Amino acid sequence: MNLTGFSLNNSRLVMLLVALLAIAGLGMLTNFPSKEDAVVTIRDAVVTTYFPGMSPDRVEDLITRQVEEYIRQMPEVEDIYDVKSATGVSIIYVKVYDSFFDMDQIWSDLRNKMDDVRPGLPEGTIGPFVDDEFGDVSVVLVALTAEGFSMAEMRDVARDMQDDFYTIPGIRKVGLHGVQSERVFLEISNARLAQYGLSPTELAQTLMKQNIILPGGSVDTGAVELVVEPSGNFESVEDIENVVIRLPSSNQVAYLKDIATVKRAYIDPPAQKVYYDGKPAIILAVEQMETGVNVLDFTPRVEKRVDEWQNQLPIGYQVDVAFYQAKYVAESVNGVAMNLVQTLVTVLAVVILFLGLRTGLIVGTIVPLTMIVTLVWMRVLGLELHRITLATLIISLGLLVDNGIVMAEEVGRRMLEGEERRDAAINAGKTLALPLLTSTLTTILAFVPLAMAPNVTGEYLSSMATVIAITLLTSWVLANMVTPLNCYWFLKPKALTEEEIQAQYQKPMYQIYKRLLTFALNNRVVVLGVVAGLMFGSITLMGLVRKQFMPDSERDQYMIYLDVPAGYGSNSMDQTAVRFLEWLEDEKANPEVTSTIAYVGYGGPRFFQTFGPRAPAPNISFVLVTTKDADSIFPSMDRTREYLAQNFPEVYPRIKKFWLGANETGLIEVRISGPDHDKIYELSQQVEGALRDIPGTVGTYSDWENLVSKVFVDIDQPRARRAGVTSEEIANSLNAFFSGSPITDYREEDKAIPVMLRAVGAERKTLDRLRTVEVYSSIRNESVPLTQVADLRTEVMYNQIYRRNLLPTVTVEAKHLWLQAAELEEALSPALDKIMEDLPPRHFWEWGGESENSAKAQNALAIFIPHCLGAMILLMVWQFNSYAKPAIIFITIPLVLIGAAPGLLLTGAFFGFMAILGFLSLAGIIINNAIVLLDSIQNEIDAGAKPYDAVFTACLTRFKPVLMTTLTTILGLISLMIPPDPMFFAMGVVISFGLAAGTLLTLVLVPVLYSMFFKVKAEEKVAP
């Protein structure tokens, strides 16, 4: 069916449908689902297993390996990585292949596997636990601080706020961070226990028997039944202090407070503290938002509720929105909206300049209509507005107008040549519908590998392919239905004579092109030689272009990994963080900083989709710094790096910008794997040293960290048996003495506060007191000194042991202040080759980081490129019924490098994944122009023209449309290049510069190749 004919015959229906779609699109725009970034399926889960006190090497042997083996049995698992065996804990990260999307079923299978492995783990193992909510993203972080109030009081307020937030439409989950748990500590000393003849076990048993919640039965009185509930549970700390303890050596009794110090306090050492702007805080993290909710509408509801809480809380409390994704979404949406307007005006100006006001406005209506209809289809398909889709709309502006330009120009040309308006519109539709559809589909096919790439980067950018397909197909439909209809209604040009038609081609622009084309057709070998030379030079230039897989973000935030050496306790880490935050919050020292959030002992919630929070550890912290604007990032980062180096020599800082895409930019990793722990650790130390020797290297870090000292208690079993103590009693006595042992719970309203038995501070914080620890014998009902049954020794050992895919693996990472990842790898390679030249058998090393991620993404993209090229060839063979014409087109595709290479070098843009996408889209555009040009040549021949005249005439008639589409595409990308858009700058450079050269190739090289393939004689002259 001829779409143009249908449109003219049913004009009222067509315009009604267009109006309805326009109204629907405008209505959707007011509340369109939006996010900061494209949604990526998080295919990672964390499996955590605990065995308190077990050393890292034993955790690795007895727990980690067994769990790994069961995980590896799952066919969906691609990688088992960052497998950490530390004191008392095993943490395993599981990565599923990117081709899987039904994660719920896979995580269910993983839990079943963990149920299977559990019976084979050592007795006393806690877990394994599967955390499959690892990928939940916080869209709002609310900070609660309170000057003059306790953490317990803050916790109660935070829980009330949490319950209240759940009533806000759109919230699915609210997490609390920074809450410090309470404990009731019973602190005892060996001397006092010896004085009363008591053991820790006797104290614990007395308290457990006293603190009960047990039924007393019921009394049936006949009419009613009465429940009997005996009292006995602790109702206050004073109740615990006043517990009566019977002394075993006499008939006397004593109060517990006379034997032990009873105090209510927070967990010590502290765990996972949070500071907001340097003050202790509780963070409420809105970790999930229901699908389809517009974050720009959602966040104001949260802010309003925050204001309500601030107004009703006592003086001293402060509630702040510490982070909200809507800020970055609004900046992105507003920026793109301005770019869209600028691009639309630019495109309209170019079209009006070339085609005149009336024709320009006819073509210009296609642009907003296509955008509006695209929004309708995006909503239908569940696509959201975010960084990728918004920028794609800008990119598509320069592409979608091509169909309208070609159609309007053809209709106008036919009218000028004397065809009736209706016939001109219908015939133009008949002539151009197929070649425009073919060219549209080829452009779409250039992006299809991106949509189908089985890789997280492909998934991150896949919406680009979908939006391009929607906009181009919509523009093709509108160009075939609305543009001819508008031309029929509003274009009423006076038919020109043959002399007047030819006079159009006498303009200076055409004269220059005619001379160039004549020279090319008469000097074909020379033209091919020049093109070959330019191609060789461009390939050479590409070797000079710097490489970067994905660009850095222009976000006004940066992050600090603030770590102290392994072996430092959480108190030391907390004190270091507080000292650093005092400086960071100083307005005079850091005028750019507007707010900070510090997570001590862990990495906090995930607030950025492709950023994975850090696993808990006592010696780590994570600081999120927000500055006044993106330009303030670098001076603040440099000053922070210098201050830490001068004032915190014990700290290992890693200061990083945020990145765009699925993986961190600029990061290099060297992974060393093998069965010999000592060997791979030794090699990793050498790699660290080699990296530090390269000037400008920052953030060098090894995941095994430094060696630590550990005290081993070697139990002499014969001596222990003679003393009547077991290994379990020795371990429990030591744990209770130093860390504290839970013996019962103190219940207060809805809280259950553990009661912990431990030594007094002076005894448990001194290593010398270890020798005087009393071990209670349940057999003999007496205590014996630890040194009577065990010997003590100190050894240096690994703080944590990492594995990857079942092998011990040390990963060393680093970044550079001015070198890109590939350049830093090149600088490190000579030293690395020397370090690794004598690797033992079964040991190996490999690159990770950006280079690995880049290779994976490019390989995934390349999988479907042959399929798409094959589809393009089939389309062109179907249209032309020829093999030669598709061959001509495909010969010109690699030559786009002639413009793109100098463009990348001149602008300083990086060659990376986005530049590769630029080359793919550029290939589609060049194919479009070539298809329409070759189709025009064939139409001239079919009309009776001689081959040489047909080539010459077709090139002249296509000259202005090709030039217009080139200009509209290039100018449509200007807003992404000036100022440089961090995500799409390189892509815009490749398309703009490549298209500028590609247009010349289309208008000169295609006719030259056609004349050579079809043996068109150059001596034939074109009509004047």
PDB file of C-alpha atoms in Angstrom, residues 223-382:
ATOM      1  CA  ALA A 223     -16.896 -19.325  83.644  1.00  0.00           C
ATOM      2  CA  VAL A 224     -13.590 -17.932  82.510  1.00  0.00           C
ATOM      3  CA  GLU A 225     -10.053 -19.127  81.998  1.00  0.00           C
ATOM      4  CA  LEU A 226      -7.303 -17.053  83.630  1.00  0.00           C
ATOM      5  CA  VAL A 227      -3.769 -17.020  82.245  1.00  0.00           C
ATOM      6  CA  VAL A 228      -1.040 -17.146  84.878  1.00  0.00           C
ATOM      7  CA  GLU A 229       2.128 -15.233  83.959  1.00  0.00           C
ATOM      8  CA  PRO A 230       5.005 -15.269  86.457  1.00  0.00           C
ATOM      9  CA  SER A 231       7.279 -12.229  86.589  1.00  0.00           C
ATOM     10  CA  GLY A 232      11.015 -12.577  86.499  1.00  0.00           C
ATOM     11  CA  ASN A 233      12.368 -10.796  83.450  1.00  0.00           C
ATOM     12  CA  PHE A 234      14.515  -7.715  83.912  1.00  0.00           C
ATOM     13  CA  GLU A 235      12.596  -4.456  83.633  1.00  0.00           C
ATOM     14  CA  SER A 236      15.476  -2.071  84.279  1.00  0.00           C
ATOM     15  CA  VAL A 237      19.263  -2.001  84.535  1.00  0.00           C
ATOM     16  CA  GLU A 238      18.798  -1.678  88.286  1.00  0.00           C
ATOM     17  CA  ASP A 239      17.053  -5.068  88.289  1.00  0.00           C
ATOM     18  CA  ILE A 240      20.209  -6.563  86.793  1.00  0.00           C
ATOM     19  CA  GLU A 241      22.439  -4.820  89.294  1.00  0.00           C
ATOM     20  CA  ASN A 242      20.334  -6.135  92.192  1.00  0.00           C
ATOM     21  CA  VAL A 243      20.382  -9.779  91.147  1.00  0.00           C
ATOM     22  CA  VAL A 244      21.398 -11.839  94.174  1.00  0.00           C
ATOM     23  CA  ILE A 245      24.387 -14.107  93.586  1.00  0.00           C
ATOM     24  CA  ARG A 246      24.953 -17.048  95.910  1.00  0.00           C
ATOM     25  CA  LEU A 247      28.622 -17.399  96.781  1.00  0.00           C
ATOM     26  CA  PRO A 248      29.771 -21.004  96.334  1.00  0.00           C
ATOM     27  CA  SER A 249      32.324 -21.026  99.147  1.00  0.00           C
ATOM     28  CA  SER A 250      29.807 -20.041 101.838  1.00  0.00           C
ATOM     29  CA  ASN A 251      26.133 -19.601 102.537  1.00  0.00           C
ATOM     30  CA  GLN A 252      26.442 -15.900 101.930  1.00  0.00           C
ATOM     31  CA  VAL A 253      25.034 -13.930  99.014  1.00  0.00           C
ATOM     32  CA  ALA A 254      26.049 -10.746  97.251  1.00  0.00           C
ATOM     33  CA  TYR A 255      24.462  -8.347  94.821  1.00  0.00           C
ATOM     34  CA  LEU A 256      25.716  -8.498  91.248  1.00  0.00           C
ATOM     35  CA  LYS A 257      26.695  -4.797  91.441  1.00  0.00           C
ATOM     36  CA  ASP A 258      29.135  -5.686  94.227  1.00  0.00           C
ATOM     37  CA  ILE A 259      30.828  -8.241  91.997  1.00  0.00           C
ATOM     38  CA  ALA A 260      30.666  -6.650  88.553  1.00  0.00           C
ATOM     39  CA  THR A 261      30.254  -3.215  87.003  1.00  0.00           C
ATOM     40  CA  VAL A 262      26.870  -3.058  85.255  1.00  0.00           C
ATOM     41  CA  LYS A 263      26.469  -0.343  82.639  1.00  0.00           C
ATOM     42  CA  ARG A 264      24.300   0.369  79.629  1.00  0.00           C
ATOM     43  CA  ALA A 265      26.278   1.615  76.630  1.00  0.00           C
ATOM     44  CA  TYR A 266      26.643   1.352  72.891  1.00  0.00           C
ATOM     45  CA  ILE A 267      28.380  -1.498  71.155  1.00  0.00           C
ATOM     46  CA  ASP A 268      32.112  -1.350  71.776  1.00  0.00           C
ATOM     47  CA  PRO A 269      34.103  -1.279  69.599  1.00  0.00           C
ATOM     48  CA  PRO A 270      31.704   0.754  67.402  1.00  0.00           C
ATOM     49  CA  ALA A 271      30.347  -0.751  64.210  1.00  0.00           C
ATOM     50  CA  GLN A 272      29.338   1.043  61.015  1.00  0.00           C
ATOM     51  CA  LYS A 273      29.061   4.617  62.243  1.00  0.00           C
ATOM     52  CA  VAL A 274      27.849   7.442  59.995  1.00  0.00           C
ATOM     53  CA  TYR A 275      28.738  11.123  60.048  1.00  0.00           C
ATOM     54  CA  TYR A 276      26.898  13.839  58.148  1.00  0.00           C
ATOM     55  CA  ASP A 277      28.793  17.115  57.841  1.00  0.00           C
ATOM     56  CA  GLY A 278      31.098  15.825  60.562  1.00  0.00           C
ATOM     57  CA  LYS A 279      28.332  15.077  63.075  1.00  0.00           C
ATOM     58  CA  PRO A 280      27.160  11.602  64.173  1.00  0.00           C
ATOM     59  CA  ALA A 281      24.106  10.767  62.108  1.00  0.00           C
ATOM     60  CA  ILE A 282      21.568   8.187  61.123  1.00  0.00           C
ATOM     61  CA  ILE A 283      20.921   7.937  57.396  1.00  0.00           C
ATOM     62  CA  LEU A 284      17.499   6.913  56.104  1.00  0.00           C
ATOM     63  CA  ALA A 285      18.090   5.458  52.649  1.00  0.00           C
ATOM     64  CA  VAL A 286      15.148   5.230  50.289  1.00  0.00           C
ATOM     65  CA  GLU A 287      16.667   2.243  48.570  1.00  0.00           C
ATOM     66  CA  GLN A 288      13.997   1.370  46.051  1.00  0.00           C
ATOM     67  CA  MET A 289      11.442   3.265  44.116  1.00  0.00           C
ATOM     68  CA  GLU A 290       8.482   1.573  42.474  1.00  0.00           C
ATOM     69  CA  THR A 291       8.798   1.154  38.700  1.00  0.00           C
ATOM     70  CA  GLY A 292       7.173   3.902  36.676  1.00  0.00           C
ATOM     71  CA  VAL A 293       7.414   6.597  39.363  1.00  0.00           C
ATOM     72  CA  ASN A 294       8.857   9.911  38.203  1.00  0.00           C
ATOM     73  CA  VAL A 295      11.745  10.740  40.505  1.00  0.00           C
ATOM     74  CA  LEU A 296      11.203  14.443  39.813  1.00  0.00           C
ATOM     75  CA  ASP A 297       7.706  14.193  41.303  1.00  0.00           C
ATOM     76  CA  PHE A 298       8.641  11.654  43.942  1.00  0.00           C
ATOM     77  CA  THR A 299      11.480  13.550  45.615  1.00  0.00           C
ATOM     78  CA  PRO A 300       9.458  16.691  46.467  1.00  0.00           C
ATOM     79  CA  ARG A 301       7.066  14.456  48.417  1.00  0.00           C
ATOM     80  CA  VAL A 302      10.002  13.186  50.479  1.00  0.00           C
ATOM     81  CA  GLU A 303      11.333  16.713  50.946  1.00  0.00           C
ATOM     82  CA  LYS A 304       7.926  17.888  52.152  1.00  0.00           C
ATOM     83  CA  ARG A 305       7.792  15.068  54.691  1.00  0.00           C
ATOM     84  CA  VAL A 306      11.328  15.951  55.844  1.00  0.00           C
ATOM     85  CA  ASP A 307      10.234  19.551  56.425  1.00  0.00           C
ATOM     86  CA  GLU A 308       7.264  18.331  58.462  1.00  0.00           C
ATOM     87  CA  TRP A 309       9.544  16.253  60.659  1.00  0.00           C
ATOM     88  CA  GLN A 310      11.971  19.132  61.105  1.00  0.00           C
ATOM     89  CA  ASN A 311       9.147  21.368  62.310  1.00  0.00           C
ATOM     90  CA  GLN A 312       7.834  18.888  64.877  1.00  0.00           C
ATOM     91  CA  LEU A 313      11.126  17.639  66.395  1.00  0.00           C
ATOM     92  CA  PRO A 314      12.647  19.248  69.485  1.00  0.00           C
ATOM     93  CA  ILE A 315      15.317  21.919  69.131  1.00  0.00           C
ATOM     94  CA  GLY A 316      18.656  20.226  68.550  1.00  0.00           C
ATOM     95  CA  TYR A 317      17.417  17.752  65.978  1.00  0.00           C
ATOM     96  CA  GLN A 318      18.256  18.430  62.348  1.00  0.00           C
ATOM     97  CA  VAL A 319      16.805  16.570  59.351  1.00  0.00           C
ATOM     98  CA  ASP A 320      18.439  17.149  55.951  1.00  0.00           C
ATOM     99  CA  VAL A 321      18.102  15.648  52.508  1.00  0.00           C
ATOM    100  CA  ALA A 322      21.745  14.649  52.169  1.00  0.00           C
ATOM    101  CA  PHE A 323      21.462  13.277  48.643  1.00  0.00           C
ATOM    102  CA  TYR A 324      18.717  13.053  46.090  1.00  0.00           C
ATOM    103  CA  GLN A 325      18.947  11.609  42.624  1.00  0.00           C
ATOM    104  CA  ALA A 326      16.299  14.046  41.364  1.00  0.00           C
ATOM    105  CA  LYS A 327      18.899  16.836  41.420  1.00  0.00           C
ATOM    106  CA  TYR A 328      20.966  15.079  38.764  1.00  0.00           C
ATOM    107  CA  VAL A 329      17.901  13.968  36.816  1.00  0.00           C
ATOM    108  CA  ALA A 330      16.604  17.546  36.744  1.00  0.00           C
ATOM    109  CA  GLU A 331      19.991  18.859  35.600  1.00  0.00           C
ATOM    110  CA  SER A 332      20.092  16.241  32.865  1.00  0.00           C
ATOM    111  CA  VAL A 333      16.480  16.781  31.751  1.00  0.00           C
ATOM    112  CA  ASN A 334      16.753  20.580  31.781  1.00  0.00           C
ATOM    113  CA  GLY A 335      20.071  20.506  29.982  1.00  0.00           C
ATOM    114  CA  VAL A 336      18.771  18.174  27.311  1.00  0.00           C
ATOM    115  CA  ALA A 337      15.581  20.204  26.970  1.00  0.00           C
ATOM    116  CA  MET A 338      17.683  23.288  26.225  1.00  0.00           C
ATOM    117  CA  ASN A 339      19.825  21.287  23.823  1.00  0.00           C
ATOM    118  CA  LEU A 340      16.714  19.993  22.091  1.00  0.00           C
ATOM    119  CA  VAL A 341      15.405  23.514  21.611  1.00  0.00           C
ATOM    120  CA  GLN A 342      18.774  24.747  20.345  1.00  0.00           C
ATOM    121  CA  THR A 343      19.099  21.791  17.998  1.00  0.00           C
ATOM    122  CA  LEU A 344      15.547  22.189  16.733  1.00  0.00           C
ATOM    123  CA  VAL A 345      16.124  25.875  15.980  1.00  0.00           C
ATOM    124  CA  THR A 346      19.416  25.055  14.257  1.00  0.00           C
ATOM    125  CA  VAL A 347      17.883  22.329  12.117  1.00  0.00           C
ATOM    126  CA  LEU A 348      14.970  24.561  11.144  1.00  0.00           C
ATOM    127  CA  ALA A 349      17.355  27.385  10.249  1.00  0.00           C
ATOM    128  CA  VAL A 350      19.397  25.117   7.964  1.00  0.00           C
ATOM    129  CA  VAL A 351      16.307  23.705   6.257  1.00  0.00           C
ATOM    130  CA  ILE A 352      14.747  27.142   5.756  1.00  0.00           C
ATOM    131  CA  LEU A 353      18.056  28.484   4.423  1.00  0.00           C
ATOM    132  CA  PHE A 354      18.227  25.778   1.773  1.00  0.00           C
ATOM    133  CA  LEU A 355      14.547  25.176   0.975  1.00  0.00           C
ATOM    134  CA  GLY A 356      12.876  28.478   1.802  1.00  0.00           C
ATOM    135  CA  LEU A 357      10.501  29.447   4.594  1.00  0.00           C
ATOM    136  CA  ARG A 358       7.452  27.460   3.556  1.00  0.00           C
ATOM    137  CA  THR A 359       9.241  24.229   2.712  1.00  0.00           C
ATOM    138  CA  GLY A 360      11.453  24.656   5.749  1.00  0.00           C
ATOM    139  CA  LEU A 361       8.463  24.871   8.060  1.00  0.00           C
ATOM    140  CA  ILE A 362       6.883  21.840   6.408  1.00  0.00           C
ATOM    141  CA  VAL A 363      10.031  19.822   7.055  1.00  0.00           C
ATOM    142  CA  GLY A 364      10.414  21.371  10.493  1.00  0.00           C
ATOM    143  CA  THR A 365       7.043  20.061  11.677  1.00  0.00           C
ATOM    144  CA  ILE A 366       8.429  16.535  11.358  1.00  0.00           C
ATOM    145  CA  VAL A 367      10.941  17.145  14.151  1.00  0.00           C
ATOM    146  CA  PRO A 368       8.625  17.980  17.088  1.00  0.00           C
ATOM    147  CA  LEU A 369       6.004  15.518  15.851  1.00  0.00           C
ATOM    148  CA  THR A 370       8.569  12.727  15.751  1.00  0.00           C
ATOM    149  CA  MET A 371       9.803  13.628  19.245  1.00  0.00           C
ATOM    150  CA  ILE A 372       6.272  13.617  20.667  1.00  0.00           C
ATOM    151  CA  VAL A 373       5.281  10.331  19.021  1.00  0.00           C
ATOM    152  CA  THR A 374       8.582   8.835  20.195  1.00  0.00           C
ATOM    153  CA  LEU A 375       7.641   9.699  23.783  1.00  0.00           C
ATOM    154  CA  VAL A 376       4.364   7.827  23.335  1.00  0.00           C
ATOM    155  CA  TRP A 377       6.149   4.717  22.119  1.00  0.00           C
ATOM    156  CA  MET A 378       8.789   5.008  24.826  1.00  0.00           C
ATOM    157  CA  ARG A 379       6.058   5.018  27.456  1.00  0.00           C
ATOM    158  CA  VAL A 380       4.350   2.043  25.819  1.00  0.00           C
ATOM    159  CA  LEU A 381       7.625   0.093  25.769  1.00  0.00           C
ATOM    160  CA  GLY A 382       8.459   1.027  29.366  1.00  0.00           C
TER     161      GLY A 382
END
